[in-house]
Amino acid sequence: MPVLGPFPRRDLLSMLDAARRSGSSRLVSARTVAAPQTVALPPLPTGQHMLRWVPLAEHPPGAHWDERSYESVAAWICEFHDVLLHSDAGIACVGGQVVEDTLNQTNAAEHHYRHSPEGLVLHPGGAVQQLRGTWLSLLAFNHANYYHWMLDCLGRLAAADSAALAECAGVLVPELRTGFQTAGFALTGLQQSHAVHTVAADAALRVERVVVPWSISCDHRPHPCIRGFFGTLRAAAPACAGPFPPRVYIDRRGGPNRPLVNEDELVTGLAGLGFVPVRLERLSLAEQIALFANAEIVVAPHGAGLANIVFAQPGSRVVELHADFWVNWCFRRLAAVFDLRYDCVVGRQLPGPQPEWINRRSWAISLTHVLGAVEQALAA
């Protein structure tokens, strides 16, 4: 098998700065599609009374429950010329250097590389493929995860204006192994207008020109331009017969991550308020879109399935249930972009020894606190 490299690491902004100072954009260039925006974050109706007293592990870095706004990322497009793309994560090597930003959340075993003192060494599974022309890249890390596929892969198309799409003859995608990946890509319509090249986890490609709409949800600071994009996807989704309940609880009892030990009690308590438990893994993408589009209120433990709030109608209510050891505000910020009424309740990690990996830790939440937040949301 071939060995490529080593490639010294360099971040994208310094590459772009060097290109500007030299007056040459032969290898890398970028243009802004939409400037950053300040997005207001409404106060948490019930959460604000609880969170000031509870120790929390908050994410992303710098986020805090009482913040009143955040500054979104810019929506922008990057172009690479004569680029070596490695793996389905889209690791980019340009001018003998690896773009460090494209290593985000990758790992050596899954993406077939290793670190050396001189730089990154790539281990593709075969010969380097040659692609001529201009290609649009939807390659990104963790694309098999529902949230990352919807927001970081498909969602980046929100930054791809008509000019960018028109100049690309084809699109680069990872292997689409799940129903939501295949269905989501189909909703974009790109396969009708562009050639599609599937990139394996161990593939390496030498591409003449690659257009990369940069993630518009990077660092969990989503740009408001995603609102129009996901509205278009919602409109393109096939109609589903339903009926879909107006009050939905996202049931995570079938998943291994962050087990909520009193979820049975929670489901029973919410049923008294008319909530129907739904396991998203049993629904098609079109059914998930319709479920959230028809819901007046969604209650859910933190998890990838809450990415579906991008399909909810403005004014809908979301009550997110957090574990104190992992309070990620990504969905609060998404809710603000999509004009949803957001609140939260925080549960506690169980006492005693727990796994080091947070996704395997167990927790419990107060049914009284959840019902109180839900009743307040319904009354608002």
JSON list of C-alpha atoms in Angstrom, two decimals, residues 5-87:
[
{"chain": "A", "resi": 5, "resn": "GLY", "atom": "CA", "xyz": [3.84, 12.34, 3.38]},
{"chain": "A", "resi": 6, "resn": "PRO", "atom": "CA", "xyz": [4.87, 13.49, 5.84]},
{"chain": "A", "resi": 7, "resn": "PHE", "atom": "CA", "xyz": [2.81, 16.66, 5.55]},
{"chain": "A", "resi": 8, "resn": "PRO", "atom": "CA", "xyz": [3.52, 19.45, 8.08]},
{"chain": "A", "resi": 9, "resn": "ARG", "atom": "CA", "xyz": [0.34, 20.79, 9.72]},
{"chain": "A", "resi": 10, "resn": "ARG", "atom": "CA", "xyz": [-0.83, 24.34, 9.08]},
{"chain": "A", "resi": 11, "resn": "ASP", "atom": "CA", "xyz": [-4.13, 25.97, 9.90]},
{"chain": "A", "resi": 12, "resn": "LEU", "atom": "CA", "xyz": [-6.30, 27.28, 7.10]},
{"chain": "A", "resi": 13, "resn": "LEU", "atom": "CA", "xyz": [-6.37, 30.93, 8.18]},
{"chain": "A", "resi": 14, "resn": "SER", "atom": "CA", "xyz": [-2.58, 31.16, 8.11]},
{"chain": "A", "resi": 15, "resn": "MET", "atom": "CA", "xyz": [-2.57, 29.56, 4.66]},
{"chain": "A", "resi": 16, "resn": "LEU", "atom": "CA", "xyz": [-5.09, 32.11, 3.42]},
{"chain": "A", "resi": 17, "resn": "ASP", "atom": "CA", "xyz": [-3.15, 34.95, 5.04]},
{"chain": "A", "resi": 18, "resn": "ALA", "atom": "CA", "xyz": [0.07, 33.81, 3.36]},
{"chain": "A", "resi": 19, "resn": "ALA", "atom": "CA", "xyz": [-1.73, 33.62, 0.01]},
{"chain": "A", "resi": 20, "resn": "ARG", "atom": "CA", "xyz": [-3.07, 37.17, 0.41]},
{"chain": "A", "resi": 21, "resn": "ARG", "atom": "CA", "xyz": [0.31, 38.57, 1.41]},
{"chain": "A", "resi": 22, "resn": "SER", "atom": "CA", "xyz": [2.00, 36.92, -1.55]},
{"chain": "A", "resi": 23, "resn": "GLY", "atom": "CA", "xyz": [-0.72, 38.07, -3.93]},
{"chain": "A", "resi": 24, "resn": "SER", "atom": "CA", "xyz": [-1.21, 34.50, -5.14]},
{"chain": "A", "resi": 25, "resn": "SER", "atom": "CA", "xyz": [-4.29, 32.33, -4.71]},
{"chain": "A", "resi": 26, "resn": "ARG", "atom": "CA", "xyz": [-2.92, 29.55, -6.89]},
{"chain": "A", "resi": 27, "resn": "LEU", "atom": "CA", "xyz": [-3.41, 26.86, -4.24]},
{"chain": "A", "resi": 28, "resn": "VAL", "atom": "CA", "xyz": [-5.95, 28.16, -1.73]},
{"chain": "A", "resi": 29, "resn": "SER", "atom": "CA", "xyz": [-8.48, 31.00, -1.67]},
{"chain": "A", "resi": 30, "resn": "ALA", "atom": "CA", "xyz": [-11.72, 31.90, 0.08]},
{"chain": "A", "resi": 31, "resn": "ARG", "atom": "CA", "xyz": [-14.67, 34.26, -0.24]},
{"chain": "A", "resi": 32, "resn": "THR", "atom": "CA", "xyz": [-17.31, 35.29, 2.26]},
{"chain": "A", "resi": 33, "resn": "VAL", "atom": "CA", "xyz": [-20.91, 34.55, 1.37]},
{"chain": "A", "resi": 34, "resn": "ALA", "atom": "CA", "xyz": [-22.47, 36.07, 4.50]},
{"chain": "A", "resi": 35, "resn": "ALA", "atom": "CA", "xyz": [-20.85, 37.97, 7.37]},
{"chain": "A", "resi": 36, "resn": "PRO", "atom": "CA", "xyz": [-21.14, 36.79, 10.99]},
{"chain": "A", "resi": 37, "resn": "GLN", "atom": "CA", "xyz": [-24.32, 37.77, 12.80]},
{"chain": "A", "resi": 38, "resn": "THR", "atom": "CA", "xyz": [-25.20, 38.30, 16.43]},
{"chain": "A", "resi": 39, "resn": "VAL", "atom": "CA", "xyz": [-27.95, 35.87, 17.42]},
{"chain": "A", "resi": 40, "resn": "ALA", "atom": "CA", "xyz": [-30.04, 36.71, 20.48]},
{"chain": "A", "resi": 41, "resn": "LEU", "atom": "CA", "xyz": [-30.60, 33.97, 23.08]},
{"chain": "A", "resi": 42, "resn": "PRO", "atom": "CA", "xyz": [-33.81, 34.42, 25.09]},
{"chain": "A", "resi": 43, "resn": "PRO", "atom": "CA", "xyz": [-33.59, 33.66, 28.82]},
{"chain": "A", "resi": 44, "resn": "LEU", "atom": "CA", "xyz": [-34.38, 30.10, 29.90]},
{"chain": "A", "resi": 45, "resn": "PRO", "atom": "CA", "xyz": [-37.89, 30.27, 31.46]},
{"chain": "A", "resi": 46, "resn": "THR", "atom": "CA", "xyz": [-37.36, 27.59, 34.12]},
{"chain": "A", "resi": 47, "resn": "GLY", "atom": "CA", "xyz": [-33.77, 26.58, 33.52]},
{"chain": "A", "resi": 48, "resn": "GLN", "atom": "CA", "xyz": [-32.42, 29.93, 34.69]},
{"chain": "A", "resi": 49, "resn": "HIS", "atom": "CA", "xyz": [-33.83, 29.33, 38.19]},
{"chain": "A", "resi": 50, "resn": "MET", "atom": "CA", "xyz": [-32.14, 25.94, 38.49]},
{"chain": "A", "resi": 51, "resn": "LEU", "atom": "CA", "xyz": [-28.83, 26.36, 36.70]},
{"chain": "A", "resi": 52, "resn": "ARG", "atom": "CA", "xyz": [-27.36, 29.03, 38.95]},
{"chain": "A", "resi": 53, "resn": "TRP", "atom": "CA", "xyz": [-27.25, 26.42, 41.74]},
{"chain": "A", "resi": 54, "resn": "VAL", "atom": "CA", "xyz": [-26.05, 23.37, 39.81]},
{"chain": "A", "resi": 55, "resn": "PRO", "atom": "CA", "xyz": [-22.38, 22.69, 38.91]},
{"chain": "A", "resi": 56, "resn": "LEU", "atom": "CA", "xyz": [-22.27, 22.09, 35.15]},
{"chain": "A", "resi": 57, "resn": "ALA", "atom": "CA", "xyz": [-19.82, 20.90, 32.52]},
{"chain": "A", "resi": 58, "resn": "GLU", "atom": "CA", "xyz": [-20.86, 23.30, 29.74]},
{"chain": "A", "resi": 59, "resn": "HIS", "atom": "CA", "xyz": [-20.00, 23.12, 26.05]},
{"chain": "A", "resi": 60, "resn": "PRO", "atom": "CA", "xyz": [-18.87, 24.50, 23.66]},
{"chain": "A", "resi": 61, "resn": "PRO", "atom": "CA", "xyz": [-15.95, 26.23, 25.42]},
{"chain": "A", "resi": 62, "resn": "GLY", "atom": "CA", "xyz": [-16.96, 29.71, 26.53]},
{"chain": "A", "resi": 63, "resn": "ALA", "atom": "CA", "xyz": [-20.70, 29.03, 26.42]},
{"chain": "A", "resi": 64, "resn": "HIS", "atom": "CA", "xyz": [-22.70, 29.66, 29.58]},
{"chain": "A", "resi": 65, "resn": "TRP", "atom": "CA", "xyz": [-26.34, 29.20, 30.49]},
{"chain": "A", "resi": 66, "resn": "ASP", "atom": "CA", "xyz": [-26.92, 32.91, 31.15]},
{"chain": "A", "resi": 67, "resn": "GLU", "atom": "CA", "xyz": [-25.42, 34.23, 27.91]},
{"chain": "A", "resi": 68, "resn": "ARG", "atom": "CA", "xyz": [-27.79, 36.51, 26.02]},
{"chain": "A", "resi": 69, "resn": "SER", "atom": "CA", "xyz": [-26.35, 36.13, 22.53]},
{"chain": "A", "resi": 70, "resn": "TYR", "atom": "CA", "xyz": [-23.62, 34.50, 20.51]},
{"chain": "A", "resi": 71, "resn": "GLU", "atom": "CA", "xyz": [-21.65, 35.56, 17.46]},
{"chain": "A", "resi": 72, "resn": "SER", "atom": "CA", "xyz": [-22.22, 33.20, 14.56]},
{"chain": "A", "resi": 73, "resn": "VAL", "atom": "CA", "xyz": [-19.55, 31.97, 12.21]},
{"chain": "A", "resi": 74, "resn": "ALA", "atom": "CA", "xyz": [-19.31, 33.58, 8.79]},
{"chain": "A", "resi": 75, "resn": "ALA", "atom": "CA", "xyz": [-20.72, 31.69, 5.84]},
{"chain": "A", "resi": 76, "resn": "TRP", "atom": "CA", "xyz": [-17.84, 31.27, 3.45]},
{"chain": "A", "resi": 77, "resn": "ILE", "atom": "CA", "xyz": [-16.45, 29.11, 0.68]},
{"chain": "A", "resi": 78, "resn": "CYS", "atom": "CA", "xyz": [-12.90, 27.83, 0.40]},
{"chain": "A", "resi": 79, "resn": "GLU", "atom": "CA", "xyz": [-11.24, 26.65, -2.81]},
{"chain": "A", "resi": 80, "resn": "PHE", "atom": "CA", "xyz": [-8.28, 24.30, -3.07]},
{"chain": "A", "resi": 81, "resn": "HIS", "atom": "CA", "xyz": [-6.32, 23.76, -6.27]},
{"chain": "A", "resi": 82, "resn": "ASP", "atom": "CA", "xyz": [-4.25, 20.66, -7.01]},
{"chain": "A", "resi": 83, "resn": "VAL", "atom": "CA", "xyz": [-5.30, 19.23, -3.66]},
{"chain": "A", "resi": 84, "resn": "LEU", "atom": "CA", "xyz": [-4.72, 15.79, -2.20]},
{"chain": "A", "resi": 85, "resn": "LEU", "atom": "CA", "xyz": [-7.91, 14.72, -0.42]},
{"chain": "A", "resi": 86, "resn": "HIS", "atom": "CA", "xyz": [-7.62, 11.81, 1.98]},
{"chain": "A", "resi": 87, "resn": "SER", "atom": "CA", "xyz": [-10.40, 9.70, 3.49]}
]
